[in-house]
């Protein structure tokens, strides 16, 4: 008997997490022109913060002194969570806040290479940073359990029962994704957002207008990485496990694909990209065919076909919607309205007037 | 004292392999501005072609190389005609092309998986094997591969040099690399040059793949796993020049072999940290010099060493300094 | 919202986009509803065949790209055989497999497990690695789905739960190997091992066992990244270690590897002097015909035989069940099974037998029945008696070594290690 709760909560939660990640990437790339291909690194920081906080936190509260990364310890955490739901909820909230701060801090650090390197180089350097982090955590087991990882990160809504906790968590993730969307939209329509676009389109020009572009980039990388780290916390609490092997560069590429498929520079487009990829991921699974009543026994493994399909979809969307499913729109500002009213298509004037409306 | 003969031989071999893989990557990046992640799959295709020629058809290295070059170049050309060229016409950004190349890679990799599992060669090792010529010490063996692979790399480099400096096509590539529009209005047959570029890159990947199948076991993801190091080699050379790529390839190869040998023997650090070393070097190089090794001279190195770290600190300060 | 500017500029595009979004949301809702409807439809005519789903959550990509498919086929073979027998017996029951590739990563495993849960699966073969098992364990417990991992061996995962494991805990093999090394008068061992939960677990256990009394041997570990494409440097380090030990009759190599990395290491070691002059031992995963011709080149096969590669394999390997399994596997997939394919075959068989014995497709019932079935089951990987944690309770190990009789390469069995006494007895 099919049980679609798992399908729907999985789609909703993963969509939410990917949407948050993709929005953060879009802020950095679509608005500020910084292709942060080390996204998975900042994301993993959030997950590790959550895992380490929960592991050490519950151990401190229960006086447990053994190895934190065994199944027994994981089970003990889950049992502790069932008995003390309030504590876990506060761990969850604490992890969100802490991860946001730590992620933002790392984002500021990442702005150093971002200031000096051209786009493609920056991309590779950030991929390299992410891989260095992953390999280190993987091999250095005392930090976060190495490749087995930290198991037994309890659901923050454990008091609602397993199914209730799933639904509640999906709803929470969707709400956070909505919040991120609103935040990102506001940020992009704010003076900072327009400044970011000006940096993206012509760094020199914005420099000439007296903008401190390095500081702007540092700010946006801090915001983007903080958001990514928050998504990492959600990931840890949804999967109930944090393991180094999950944070491979492919995760970043998936997020990048979402942004580009949806439409870089357009937050709504990014949401469309995220839901497209998440649904695609779920409906190409053999389990989904089983739900539909097909027995998918082919001459070759259907999972290979699944990856081929995903690859083809990426190529096709890029080819037929090069601007993404929802392309970028001009930012609506009073200045733009005036310019339009005067029927004078003058993009340079847009930027100029947009800058002038910025409070000192 | 650590015996460094082994790492030296390893880096010769690995460096040559990485170089020949990275050369194709650099060429397509230069001419078509695509950070081509599907290059990994071109290598895998070549590797499997080598396996098929040797293990299934019982042919020698020469036929394996021919088949691999044909297969990889064909795959590369097909990928360009079907995906990259249409995207390029739509003025896609390099990030779009990167994502598209990942899509191409997924398709090729899993089509290969289906074919290989049907043929029962999901994991295969070429029947051509290296034999030891001279053993210098523990773990330091000069094998036939140490002659073949560097020779192949050297001939590829020479051929490329001749191509770029002596032939119209090669000059056309260079012209396209520096300014596409100018190249086109100057009457360079850009479409043909582009095709030849892909054939060339695919062919190099095929050569690398064949030697890879002789050197190590092949599976559908072998190229994908080696991709990051290939990119590392290419990017260390600034992603632009053949000589830079060669330097990058050997630095990546040597940093891995020497790095982990020294760290393990002298400090007892686990060899599983090996993948970190080349990556740490990339990060470090780019923090010091944002263009990689492109156009680096001995003078620059000495200059940089003399002023380190004072200049770096000053640079950071100036970046964040408020402007008037 | 509305304004003069709106109509002048992108007004049309904006409202089109809203319509598009609305249509998209509507499509999603309609699809979700239709899906819910389809999912609740009764399957097949009433009184017709009863179909039970069996999840096969075995990674076939990334680090399992070559080993995964062989293990998957083990489970497939069991399911196909069972279905054929059920059909022949006139039973209305059939098992339908759903294979999900987890990619070998913990969250990949959770995603696959969620997908299987959404399809209504109650029994699952897999996942493979201890990291994945660690990740899906809470899900299996909370949703009362019985999962049997064919290859997770980390001792740290032993808890009482819905997660069963049919491969023996690494601790047994480490003890057996220590005994074997002592028996062969080896005092210095260079270990080269995959740095994943399997290799790391076994290598560390062996080191701690063999360096302690009564063995007091010397052990050097060379661990390598399991996603590494080449192992040249690691083999160099091993060679240096072996050379440092003297490369004499008291020195040996222990290799803990899967197929591609194993072939690579053996091939590189073949070219090296110190490594070609000492005895080689291998983990259970080395007992695979992929190291022999025609799969591997003759030179590699010769090296394996010349170095007298010796190792263990749990259970009585030569029992008729094993022989039949190997023959059937070869016939079905035209290749030899890898060591863990034996376990995935047994995992699938045990699950299906437990469903049949329990008479109901229900997690708790299957879980209760599984140890009972295990008591009387002897499969491709031997008997399956579970301990209180749902782990393979104990195993006697057979000693094998690589031999060549002039025409055929084989792993010949020469002795047994008894877990109860810790003694090694030669045939």
PDB file of N, CA, C and O in Angstrom, chain B residues 10 14 110 122-123 125 127 129-130 132 135 138-141 143 212 215-217 219 221-222 225-226 257 260-261 264 270-272 274-275, chain C residues 61-62 65-66 69 195 223 225 227-230 232-234 236-237 239-240 243 259-260 263-264 267 270-274 296-297 299-300:
ATOM      1  N   UNK B  10      56.475   8.426  -9.748  1.00  0.00           N
ATOM      2  CA  UNK B  10      55.020   8.569  -9.749  1.00  0.00           C
ATOM      3  C   UNK B  10      54.608   9.885 -10.362  1.00  0.00           C
ATOM      4  O   UNK B  10      53.670   9.951 -11.156  1.00  0.00           O
ATOM      5  N   UNK B  14      52.012  10.360 -13.315  1.00  0.00           N
ATOM      6  CA  UNK B  14      50.748  11.037 -13.035  1.00  0.00           C
ATOM      7  C   UNK B  14      50.712  12.404 -13.703  1.00  0.00           C
ATOM      8  O   UNK B  14      49.711  12.794 -14.296  1.00  0.00           O
ATOM      9  N   UNK B 110      26.194   7.531 -17.950  1.00  0.00           N
ATOM     10  CA  UNK B 110      25.266   6.451 -17.651  1.00  0.00           C
ATOM     11  C   UNK B 110      24.879   5.668 -18.899  1.00  0.00           C
ATOM     12  O   UNK B 110      24.503   4.496 -18.779  1.00  0.00           O
ATOM     13  N   UNK B 122      31.952  -3.747 -16.655  1.00  0.00           N
ATOM     14  CA  UNK B 122      31.686  -2.621 -15.774  1.00  0.00           C
ATOM     15  C   UNK B 122      32.962  -2.204 -15.056  1.00  0.00           C
ATOM     16  O   UNK B 122      33.209  -1.040 -14.806  1.00  0.00           O
ATOM     17  N   UNK B 123      33.757  -3.206 -14.701  1.00  0.00           N
ATOM     18  CA  UNK B 123      35.075  -2.906 -14.173  1.00  0.00           C
ATOM     19  C   UNK B 123      36.044  -3.747 -14.991  1.00  0.00           C
ATOM     20  O   UNK B 123      35.871  -4.950 -15.095  1.00  0.00           O
ATOM     21  N   UNK B 125      40.269  -4.137 -16.592  1.00  0.00           N
ATOM     22  CA  UNK B 125      41.651  -3.700 -16.634  1.00  0.00           C
ATOM     23  C   UNK B 125      42.214  -4.178 -17.956  1.00  0.00           C
ATOM     24  O   UNK B 125      42.032  -5.334 -18.324  1.00  0.00           O
ATOM     25  N   UNK B 127      44.399  -5.718 -20.743  1.00  0.00           N
ATOM     26  CA  UNK B 127      45.336  -6.841 -20.699  1.00  0.00           C
ATOM     27  C   UNK B 127      46.750  -6.404 -21.010  1.00  0.00           C
ATOM     28  O   UNK B 127      47.708  -7.145 -20.774  1.00  0.00           O
ATOM     29  N   UNK B 129      49.862  -4.659 -19.981  1.00  0.00           N
ATOM     30  CA  UNK B 129      50.322  -4.316 -18.647  1.00  0.00           C
ATOM     31  C   UNK B 129      51.706  -3.696 -18.718  1.00  0.00           C
ATOM     32  O   UNK B 129      52.466  -3.950 -19.651  1.00  0.00           O
ATOM     33  N   UNK B 130      51.994  -2.920 -17.710  1.00  0.00           N
ATOM     34  CA  UNK B 130      53.334  -2.355 -17.618  1.00  0.00           C
ATOM     35  C   UNK B 130      54.277  -3.424 -17.087  1.00  0.00           C
ATOM     36  O   UNK B 130      53.887  -4.274 -16.298  1.00  0.00           O
ATOM     37  N   UNK B 132      58.198  -3.900 -15.313  1.00  0.00           N
ATOM     38  CA  UNK B 132      59.260  -3.135 -14.685  1.00  0.00           C
ATOM     39  C   UNK B 132      60.550  -3.264 -15.476  1.00  0.00           C
ATOM     40  O   UNK B 132      60.967  -4.376 -15.805  1.00  0.00           O
ATOM     41  N   UNK B 135      64.299  -1.412 -11.215  1.00  0.00           N
ATOM     42  CA  UNK B 135      63.751  -1.129  -9.901  1.00  0.00           C
ATOM     43  C   UNK B 135      64.780  -0.325  -9.123  1.00  0.00           C
ATOM     44  O   UNK B 135      65.898  -0.773  -8.902  1.00  0.00           O
ATOM     45  N   UNK B 138      62.371   0.493  -3.000  1.00  0.00           N
ATOM     46  CA  UNK B 138      61.012   0.086  -2.653  1.00  0.00           C
ATOM     47  C   UNK B 138      60.002   1.085  -3.200  1.00  0.00           C
ATOM     48  O   UNK B 138      60.086   2.280  -2.911  1.00  0.00           O
ATOM     49  N   UNK B 139      59.061   0.606  -3.995  1.00  0.00           N
ATOM     50  CA  UNK B 139      58.024   1.472  -4.543  1.00  0.00           C
ATOM     51  C   UNK B 139      58.519   2.377  -5.645  1.00  0.00           C
ATOM     52  O   UNK B 139      57.786   3.240  -6.099  1.00  0.00           O
ATOM     53  N   UNK B 140      59.772   2.221  -6.062  1.00  0.00           N
ATOM     54  CA  UNK B 140      60.303   3.079  -7.118  1.00  0.00           C
ATOM     55  C   UNK B 140      60.711   2.203  -8.284  1.00  0.00           C
ATOM     56  O   UNK B 140      61.812   1.664  -8.310  1.00  0.00           O
ATOM     57  N   UNK B 141      59.781   2.036  -9.222  1.00  0.00           N
ATOM     58  CA  UNK B 141      60.045   1.150 -10.340  1.00  0.00           C
ATOM     59  C   UNK B 141      59.846   1.888 -11.636  1.00  0.00           C
ATOM     60  O   UNK B 141      58.796   2.486 -11.865  1.00  0.00           O
ATOM     61  N   UNK B 143      58.901   1.640 -15.141  1.00  0.00           N
ATOM     62  CA  UNK B 143      58.197   0.654 -15.951  1.00  0.00           C
ATOM     63  C   UNK B 143      58.087   1.148 -17.384  1.00  0.00           C
ATOM     64  O   UNK B 143      58.439   2.279 -17.692  1.00  0.00           O
ATOM     65  N   UNK B 212      45.252   5.476 -19.560  1.00  0.00           N
ATOM     66  CA  UNK B 212      44.679   5.257 -18.236  1.00  0.00           C
ATOM     67  C   UNK B 212      44.271   3.796 -18.077  1.00  0.00           C
ATOM     68  O   UNK B 212      44.481   3.183 -17.036  1.00  0.00           O
ATOM     69  N   UNK B 215      47.178   1.822 -17.347  1.00  0.00           N
ATOM     70  CA  UNK B 215      47.777   2.157 -16.051  1.00  0.00           C
ATOM     71  C   UNK B 215      46.947   1.650 -14.881  1.00  0.00           C
ATOM     72  O   UNK B 215      47.487   1.088 -13.927  1.00  0.00           O
ATOM     73  N   UNK B 216      45.642   1.846 -14.950  1.00  0.00           N
ATOM     74  CA  UNK B 216      44.781   1.532 -13.802  1.00  0.00           C
ATOM     75  C   UNK B 216      43.462   0.958 -14.294  1.00  0.00           C
ATOM     76  O   UNK B 216      43.131   1.092 -15.467  1.00  0.00           O
ATOM     77  N   UNK B 217      42.688   0.309 -13.416  1.00  0.00           N
ATOM     78  CA  UNK B 217      41.409  -0.264 -13.845  1.00  0.00           C
ATOM     79  C   UNK B 217      40.434   0.823 -14.310  1.00  0.00           C
ATOM     80  O   UNK B 217      40.510   1.965 -13.870  1.00  0.00           O
ATOM     81  N   UNK B 219      36.392   2.016 -14.939  1.00  0.00           N
ATOM     82  CA  UNK B 219      34.966   1.838 -14.724  1.00  0.00           C
ATOM     83  C   UNK B 219      34.272   3.086 -15.260  1.00  0.00           C
ATOM     84  O   UNK B 219      34.947   4.038 -15.634  1.00  0.00           O
ATOM     85  N   UNK B 221      33.053   5.589 -14.091  1.00  0.00           N
ATOM     86  CA  UNK B 221      33.216   6.863 -13.413  1.00  0.00           C
ATOM     87  C   UNK B 221      34.677   7.253 -13.272  1.00  0.00           C
ATOM     88  O   UNK B 221      34.999   8.170 -12.514  1.00  0.00           O
ATOM     89  N   UNK B 222      35.552   6.545 -13.982  1.00  0.00           N
ATOM     90  CA  UNK B 222      36.981   6.774 -13.761  1.00  0.00           C
ATOM     91  C   UNK B 222      37.380   8.200 -14.149  1.00  0.00           C
ATOM     92  O   UNK B 222      38.109   8.873 -13.429  1.00  0.00           O
ATOM     93  N   UNK B 225      36.064  10.784 -11.582  1.00  0.00           N
ATOM     94  CA  UNK B 225      36.838  10.863 -10.344  1.00  0.00           C
ATOM     95  C   UNK B 225      38.143  11.617 -10.545  1.00  0.00           C
ATOM     96  O   UNK B 225      38.652  12.237  -9.616  1.00  0.00           O
ATOM     97  N   UNK B 226      38.681  11.543 -11.783  1.00  0.00           N
ATOM     98  CA  UNK B 226      39.953  12.219 -12.029  1.00  0.00           C
ATOM     99  C   UNK B 226      39.741  13.672 -12.444  1.00  0.00           C
ATOM    100  O   UNK B 226      40.694  14.422 -12.595  1.00  0.00           O
ATOM    101  N   UNK B 257      52.133  12.983  -5.014  1.00  0.00           N
ATOM    102  CA  UNK B 257      53.073  11.902  -4.696  1.00  0.00           C
ATOM    103  C   UNK B 257      54.047  12.317  -3.599  1.00  0.00           C
ATOM    104  O   UNK B 257      54.187  11.632  -2.590  1.00  0.00           O
ATOM    105  N   UNK B 260      52.165  13.383  -0.056  1.00  0.00           N
ATOM    106  CA  UNK B 260      51.664  12.373   0.865  1.00  0.00           C
ATOM    107  C   UNK B 260      52.786  11.453   1.318  1.00  0.00           C
ATOM    108  O   UNK B 260      52.779  10.963   2.444  1.00  0.00           O
ATOM    109  N   UNK B 261      53.798  11.236   0.458  1.00  0.00           N
ATOM    110  CA  UNK B 261      54.915  10.397   0.881  1.00  0.00           C
ATOM    111  C   UNK B 261      55.638  11.047   2.053  1.00  0.00           C
ATOM    112  O   UNK B 261      55.928  10.400   3.068  1.00  0.00           O
ATOM    113  N   UNK B 264      53.345  11.251   5.173  1.00  0.00           N
ATOM    114  CA  UNK B 264      53.122   9.950   5.784  1.00  0.00           C
ATOM    115  C   UNK B 264      54.386   9.419   6.447  1.00  0.00           C
ATOM    116  O   UNK B 264      54.345   8.961   7.589  1.00  0.00           O
ATOM    117  N   UNK B 270      47.920  10.062   7.709  1.00  0.00           N
ATOM    118  CA  UNK B 270      47.307   9.028   6.886  1.00  0.00           C
ATOM    119  C   UNK B 270      47.288   9.403   5.412  1.00  0.00           C
ATOM    120  O   UNK B 270      47.049  10.554   5.051  1.00  0.00           O
ATOM    121  N   UNK B 271      47.535   8.378   4.573  1.00  0.00           N
ATOM    122  CA  UNK B 271      47.548   8.619   3.126  1.00  0.00           C
ATOM    123  C   UNK B 271      46.165   8.954   2.602  1.00  0.00           C
ATOM    124  O   UNK B 271      46.030   9.400   1.470  1.00  0.00           O
ATOM    125  N   UNK B 272      45.121   8.753   3.402  1.00  0.00           N
ATOM    126  CA  UNK B 272      43.780   9.091   2.904  1.00  0.00           C
ATOM    127  C   UNK B 272      43.589  10.587   2.756  1.00  0.00           C
ATOM    128  O   UNK B 272      42.620  11.021   2.155  1.00  0.00           O
ATOM    129  N   UNK B 274      45.339  12.275   0.959  1.00  0.00           N
ATOM    130  CA  UNK B 274      45.941  12.598  -0.339  1.00  0.00           C
ATOM    131  C   UNK B 274      45.111  13.542  -1.207  1.00  0.00           C
ATOM    132  O   UNK B 274      45.662  14.492  -1.767  1.00  0.00           O
ATOM    133  N   UNK B 275      43.777  13.330  -1.328  1.00  0.00           N
ATOM    134  CA  UNK B 275      43.036  14.215  -2.222  1.00  0.00           C
ATOM    135  C   UNK B 275      43.083  15.687  -1.811  1.00  0.00           C
ATOM    136  O   UNK B 275      42.811  16.560  -2.616  1.00  0.00           O
TER     137      UNK B 275
ATOM    138  N   UNK C  61      26.345   3.395  -8.055  1.00  0.00           N
ATOM    139  CA  UNK C  61      27.112   4.502  -8.626  1.00  0.00           C
ATOM    140  C   UNK C  61      28.155   4.955  -7.606  1.00  0.00           C
ATOM    141  O   UNK C  61      28.218   4.437  -6.499  1.00  0.00           O
ATOM    142  N   UNK C  62      28.934   5.944  -8.003  1.00  0.00           N
ATOM    143  CA  UNK C  62      30.018   6.480  -7.178  1.00  0.00           C
ATOM    144  C   UNK C  62      30.963   5.373  -6.727  1.00  0.00           C
ATOM    145  O   UNK C  62      31.395   4.584  -7.541  1.00  0.00           O
ATOM    146  N   UNK C  65      30.231   1.854  -8.042  1.00  0.00           N
ATOM    147  CA  UNK C  65      29.912   1.739  -9.467  1.00  0.00           C
ATOM    148  C   UNK C  65      30.209   0.358 -10.018  1.00  0.00           C
ATOM    149  O   UNK C  65      29.509  -0.119 -10.904  1.00  0.00           O
ATOM    150  N   UNK C  66      31.239  -0.299  -9.509  1.00  0.00           N
ATOM    151  CA  UNK C  66      31.551  -1.617 -10.058  1.00  0.00           C
ATOM    152  C   UNK C  66      31.132  -2.751  -9.140  1.00  0.00           C
ATOM    153  O   UNK C  66      30.747  -3.814  -9.602  1.00  0.00           O
ATOM    154  N   UNK C  69      26.589  -3.278  -8.648  1.00  0.00           N
ATOM    155  CA  UNK C  69      25.758  -4.106  -9.525  1.00  0.00           C
ATOM    156  C   UNK C  69      25.876  -5.605  -9.241  1.00  0.00           C
ATOM    157  O   UNK C  69      24.892  -6.340  -9.349  1.00  0.00           O
ATOM    158  N   UNK C 195      40.010   3.402   2.847  1.00  0.00           N
ATOM    159  CA  UNK C 195      39.619   4.184   4.008  1.00  0.00           C
ATOM    160  C   UNK C 195      38.120   4.461   3.978  1.00  0.00           C
ATOM    161  O   UNK C 195      37.680   5.598   3.935  1.00  0.00           O
ATOM    162  N   UNK C 223      46.407   3.643   4.528  1.00  0.00           N
ATOM    163  CA  UNK C 223      45.000   3.777   4.154  1.00  0.00           C
ATOM    164  C   UNK C 223      44.925   4.623   2.884  1.00  0.00           C
ATOM    165  O   UNK C 223      45.699   5.552   2.701  1.00  0.00           O
ATOM    166  N   UNK C 225      42.227   6.679   0.003  1.00  0.00           N
ATOM    167  CA  UNK C 225      40.896   7.219  -0.255  1.00  0.00           C
ATOM    168  C   UNK C 225      40.144   6.280  -1.199  1.00  0.00           C
ATOM    169  O   UNK C 225      40.652   5.930  -2.248  1.00  0.00           O
ATOM    170  N   UNK C 227      37.800   6.719  -3.200  1.00  0.00           N
ATOM    171  CA  UNK C 227      37.461   7.254  -4.514  1.00  0.00           C
ATOM    172  C   UNK C 227      38.702   7.575  -5.337  1.00  0.00           C
ATOM    173  O   UNK C 227      38.595   8.133  -6.426  1.00  0.00           O
ATOM    174  N   UNK C 228      39.878   7.217  -4.810  1.00  0.00           N
ATOM    175  CA  UNK C 228      41.115   7.520  -5.526  1.00  0.00           C
ATOM    176  C   UNK C 228      41.139   6.771  -6.853  1.00  0.00           C
ATOM    177  O   UNK C 228      40.670   5.644  -6.952  1.00  0.00           O
ATOM    178  N   UNK C 229      41.684   7.415  -7.873  1.00  0.00           N
ATOM    179  CA  UNK C 229      41.761   6.768  -9.174  1.00  0.00           C
ATOM    180  C   UNK C 229      43.035   5.955  -9.323  1.00  0.00           C
ATOM    181  O   UNK C 229      43.079   4.993 -10.060  1.00  0.00           O
ATOM    182  N   UNK C 230      44.089   6.365  -8.626  1.00  0.00           N
ATOM    183  CA  UNK C 230      45.323   5.597  -8.710  1.00  0.00           C
ATOM    184  C   UNK C 230      45.831   5.329  -7.297  1.00  0.00           C
ATOM    185  O   UNK C 230      45.484   6.019  -6.356  1.00  0.00           O
ATOM    186  N   UNK C 232      49.297   4.471  -6.865  1.00  0.00           N
ATOM    187  CA  UNK C 232      50.743   4.346  -7.020  1.00  0.00           C
ATOM    188  C   UNK C 232      51.487   4.777  -5.763  1.00  0.00           C
ATOM    189  O   UNK C 232      52.342   4.057  -5.261  1.00  0.00           O
ATOM    190  N   UNK C 233      51.139   5.949  -5.258  1.00  0.00           N
ATOM    191  CA  UNK C 233      51.853   6.469  -4.107  1.00  0.00           C
ATOM    192  C   UNK C 233      51.621   5.604  -2.879  1.00  0.00           C
ATOM    193  O   UNK C 233      52.545   5.336  -2.111  1.00  0.00           O
ATOM    194  N   UNK C 234      50.393   5.135  -2.727  1.00  0.00           N
ATOM    195  CA  UNK C 234      50.084   4.309  -1.569  1.00  0.00           C
ATOM    196  C   UNK C 234      50.858   2.994  -1.632  1.00  0.00           C
ATOM    197  O   UNK C 234      51.383   2.530  -0.618  1.00  0.00           O
ATOM    198  N   UNK C 236      53.633   2.613  -3.088  1.00  0.00           N
ATOM    199  CA  UNK C 236      55.008   2.998  -2.779  1.00  0.00           C
ATOM    200  C   UNK C 236      55.242   3.060  -1.278  1.00  0.00           C
ATOM    201  O   UNK C 236      56.257   2.572  -0.766  1.00  0.00           O
ATOM    202  N   UNK C 237      54.288   3.645  -0.566  1.00  0.00           N
ATOM    203  CA  UNK C 237      54.416   3.729   0.896  1.00  0.00           C
ATOM    204  C   UNK C 237      54.425   2.338   1.514  1.00  0.00           C
ATOM    205  O   UNK C 237      55.205   2.059   2.439  1.00  0.00           O
ATOM    206  N   UNK C 239      55.362  -0.391   0.059  1.00  0.00           N
ATOM    207  CA  UNK C 239      56.621  -1.029  -0.298  1.00  0.00           C
ATOM    208  C   UNK C 239      57.737  -0.563   0.638  1.00  0.00           C
ATOM    209  O   UNK C 239      58.550  -1.364   1.102  1.00  0.00           O
ATOM    210  N   UNK C 240      57.736   0.746   0.910  1.00  0.00           N
ATOM    211  CA  UNK C 240      58.744   1.272   1.832  1.00  0.00           C
ATOM    212  C   UNK C 240      58.594   0.631   3.209  1.00  0.00           C
ATOM    213  O   UNK C 240      59.591   0.254   3.847  1.00  0.00           O
ATOM    214  N   UNK C 243      59.767  -2.942   3.050  1.00  0.00           N
ATOM    215  CA  UNK C 243      61.224  -2.930   2.961  1.00  0.00           C
ATOM    216  C   UNK C 243      61.832  -2.652   4.339  1.00  0.00           C
ATOM    217  O   UNK C 243      62.809  -3.277   4.743  1.00  0.00           O
ATOM    218  N   UNK C 259      37.056  -4.544  -5.862  1.00  0.00           N
ATOM    219  CA  UNK C 259      37.613  -5.021  -7.121  1.00  0.00           C
ATOM    220  C   UNK C 259      38.555  -4.065  -7.851  1.00  0.00           C
ATOM    221  O   UNK C 259      39.713  -4.419  -8.075  1.00  0.00           O
ATOM    222  N   UNK C 260      38.078  -2.860  -8.247  1.00  0.00           N
ATOM    223  CA  UNK C 260      38.995  -2.076  -9.085  1.00  0.00           C
ATOM    224  C   UNK C 260      40.252  -1.661  -8.345  1.00  0.00           C
ATOM    225  O   UNK C 260      41.353  -1.738  -8.894  1.00  0.00           O
ATOM    226  N   UNK C 263      42.554  -4.702  -8.011  1.00  0.00           N
ATOM    227  CA  UNK C 263      43.290  -4.998  -9.246  1.00  0.00           C
ATOM    228  C   UNK C 263      44.439  -4.017  -9.407  1.00  0.00           C
ATOM    229  O   UNK C 263      45.573  -4.394  -9.738  1.00  0.00           O
ATOM    230  N   UNK C 264      44.144  -2.739  -9.141  1.00  0.00           N
ATOM    231  CA  UNK C 264      45.180  -1.727  -9.312  1.00  0.00           C
ATOM    232  C   UNK C 264      46.354  -1.988  -8.372  1.00  0.00           C
ATOM    233  O   UNK C 264      47.519  -1.953  -8.774  1.00  0.00           O
ATOM    234  N   UNK C 267      48.284  -5.083  -9.350  1.00  0.00           N
ATOM    235  CA  UNK C 267      49.045  -4.822 -10.577  1.00  0.00           C
ATOM    236  C   UNK C 267      50.287  -3.991 -10.282  1.00  0.00           C
ATOM    237  O   UNK C 267      51.362  -4.242 -10.816  1.00  0.00           O
ATOM    238  N   UNK C 270      52.857  -6.043  -8.293  1.00  0.00           N
ATOM    239  CA  UNK C 270      53.521  -6.995  -9.175  1.00  0.00           C
ATOM    240  C   UNK C 270      54.803  -6.406  -9.761  1.00  0.00           C
ATOM    241  O   UNK C 270      55.771  -7.123 -10.027  1.00  0.00           O
ATOM    242  N   UNK C 271      54.809  -5.090  -9.940  1.00  0.00           N
ATOM    243  CA  UNK C 271      55.967  -4.440 -10.558  1.00  0.00           C
ATOM    244  C   UNK C 271      57.037  -4.068  -9.533  1.00  0.00           C
ATOM    245  O   UNK C 271      58.046  -3.467  -9.869  1.00  0.00           O
ATOM    246  N   UNK C 272      56.798  -4.381  -8.271  1.00  0.00           N
ATOM    247  CA  UNK C 272      57.662  -3.873  -7.216  1.00  0.00           C
ATOM    248  C   UNK C 272      58.418  -5.016  -6.540  1.00  0.00           C
ATOM    249  O   UNK C 272      57.861  -6.090  -6.304  1.00  0.00           O
ATOM    250  N   UNK C 273      59.699  -4.793  -6.242  1.00  0.00           N
ATOM    251  CA  UNK C 273      60.525  -5.883  -5.713  1.00  0.00           C
ATOM    252  C   UNK C 273      60.150  -6.296  -4.281  1.00  0.00           C
ATOM    253  O   UNK C 273      59.853  -7.470  -4.059  1.00  0.00           O
ATOM    254  N   UNK C 274      60.161  -5.390  -3.293  1.00  0.00           N
ATOM    255  CA  UNK C 274      59.845  -5.860  -1.935  1.00  0.00           C
ATOM    256  C   UNK C 274      58.459  -6.503  -1.863  1.00  0.00           C
ATOM    257  O   UNK C 274      58.294  -7.547  -1.220  1.00  0.00           O
ATOM    258  N   UNK C 296      41.025 -10.710 -15.179  1.00  0.00           N
ATOM    259  CA  UNK C 296      42.257  -9.943 -15.026  1.00  0.00           C
ATOM    260  C   UNK C 296      43.312 -10.526 -15.965  1.00  0.00           C
ATOM    261  O   UNK C 296      43.158 -11.635 -16.482  1.00  0.00           O
ATOM    262  N   UNK C 297      44.356  -9.763 -16.164  1.00  0.00           N
ATOM    263  CA  UNK C 297      45.433 -10.234 -17.021  1.00  0.00           C
ATOM    264  C   UNK C 297      46.164 -11.393 -16.338  1.00  0.00           C
ATOM    265  O   UNK C 297      46.195 -11.467 -15.107  1.00  0.00           O
ATOM    266  N   UNK C 299      49.202 -11.990 -15.802  1.00  0.00           N
ATOM    267  CA  UNK C 299      50.280 -11.585 -14.899  1.00  0.00           C
ATOM    268  C   UNK C 299      49.763 -11.336 -13.483  1.00  0.00           C
ATOM    269  O   UNK C 299      50.430 -11.657 -12.502  1.00  0.00           O
ATOM    270  N   UNK C 300      48.563 -10.755 -13.393  1.00  0.00           N
ATOM    271  CA  UNK C 300      48.009 -10.458 -12.068  1.00  0.00           C
ATOM    272  C   UNK C 300      47.630 -11.761 -11.376  1.00  0.00           C
ATOM    273  O   UNK C 300      47.910 -11.966 -10.193  1.00  0.00           O
TER     274      UNK C 300
END
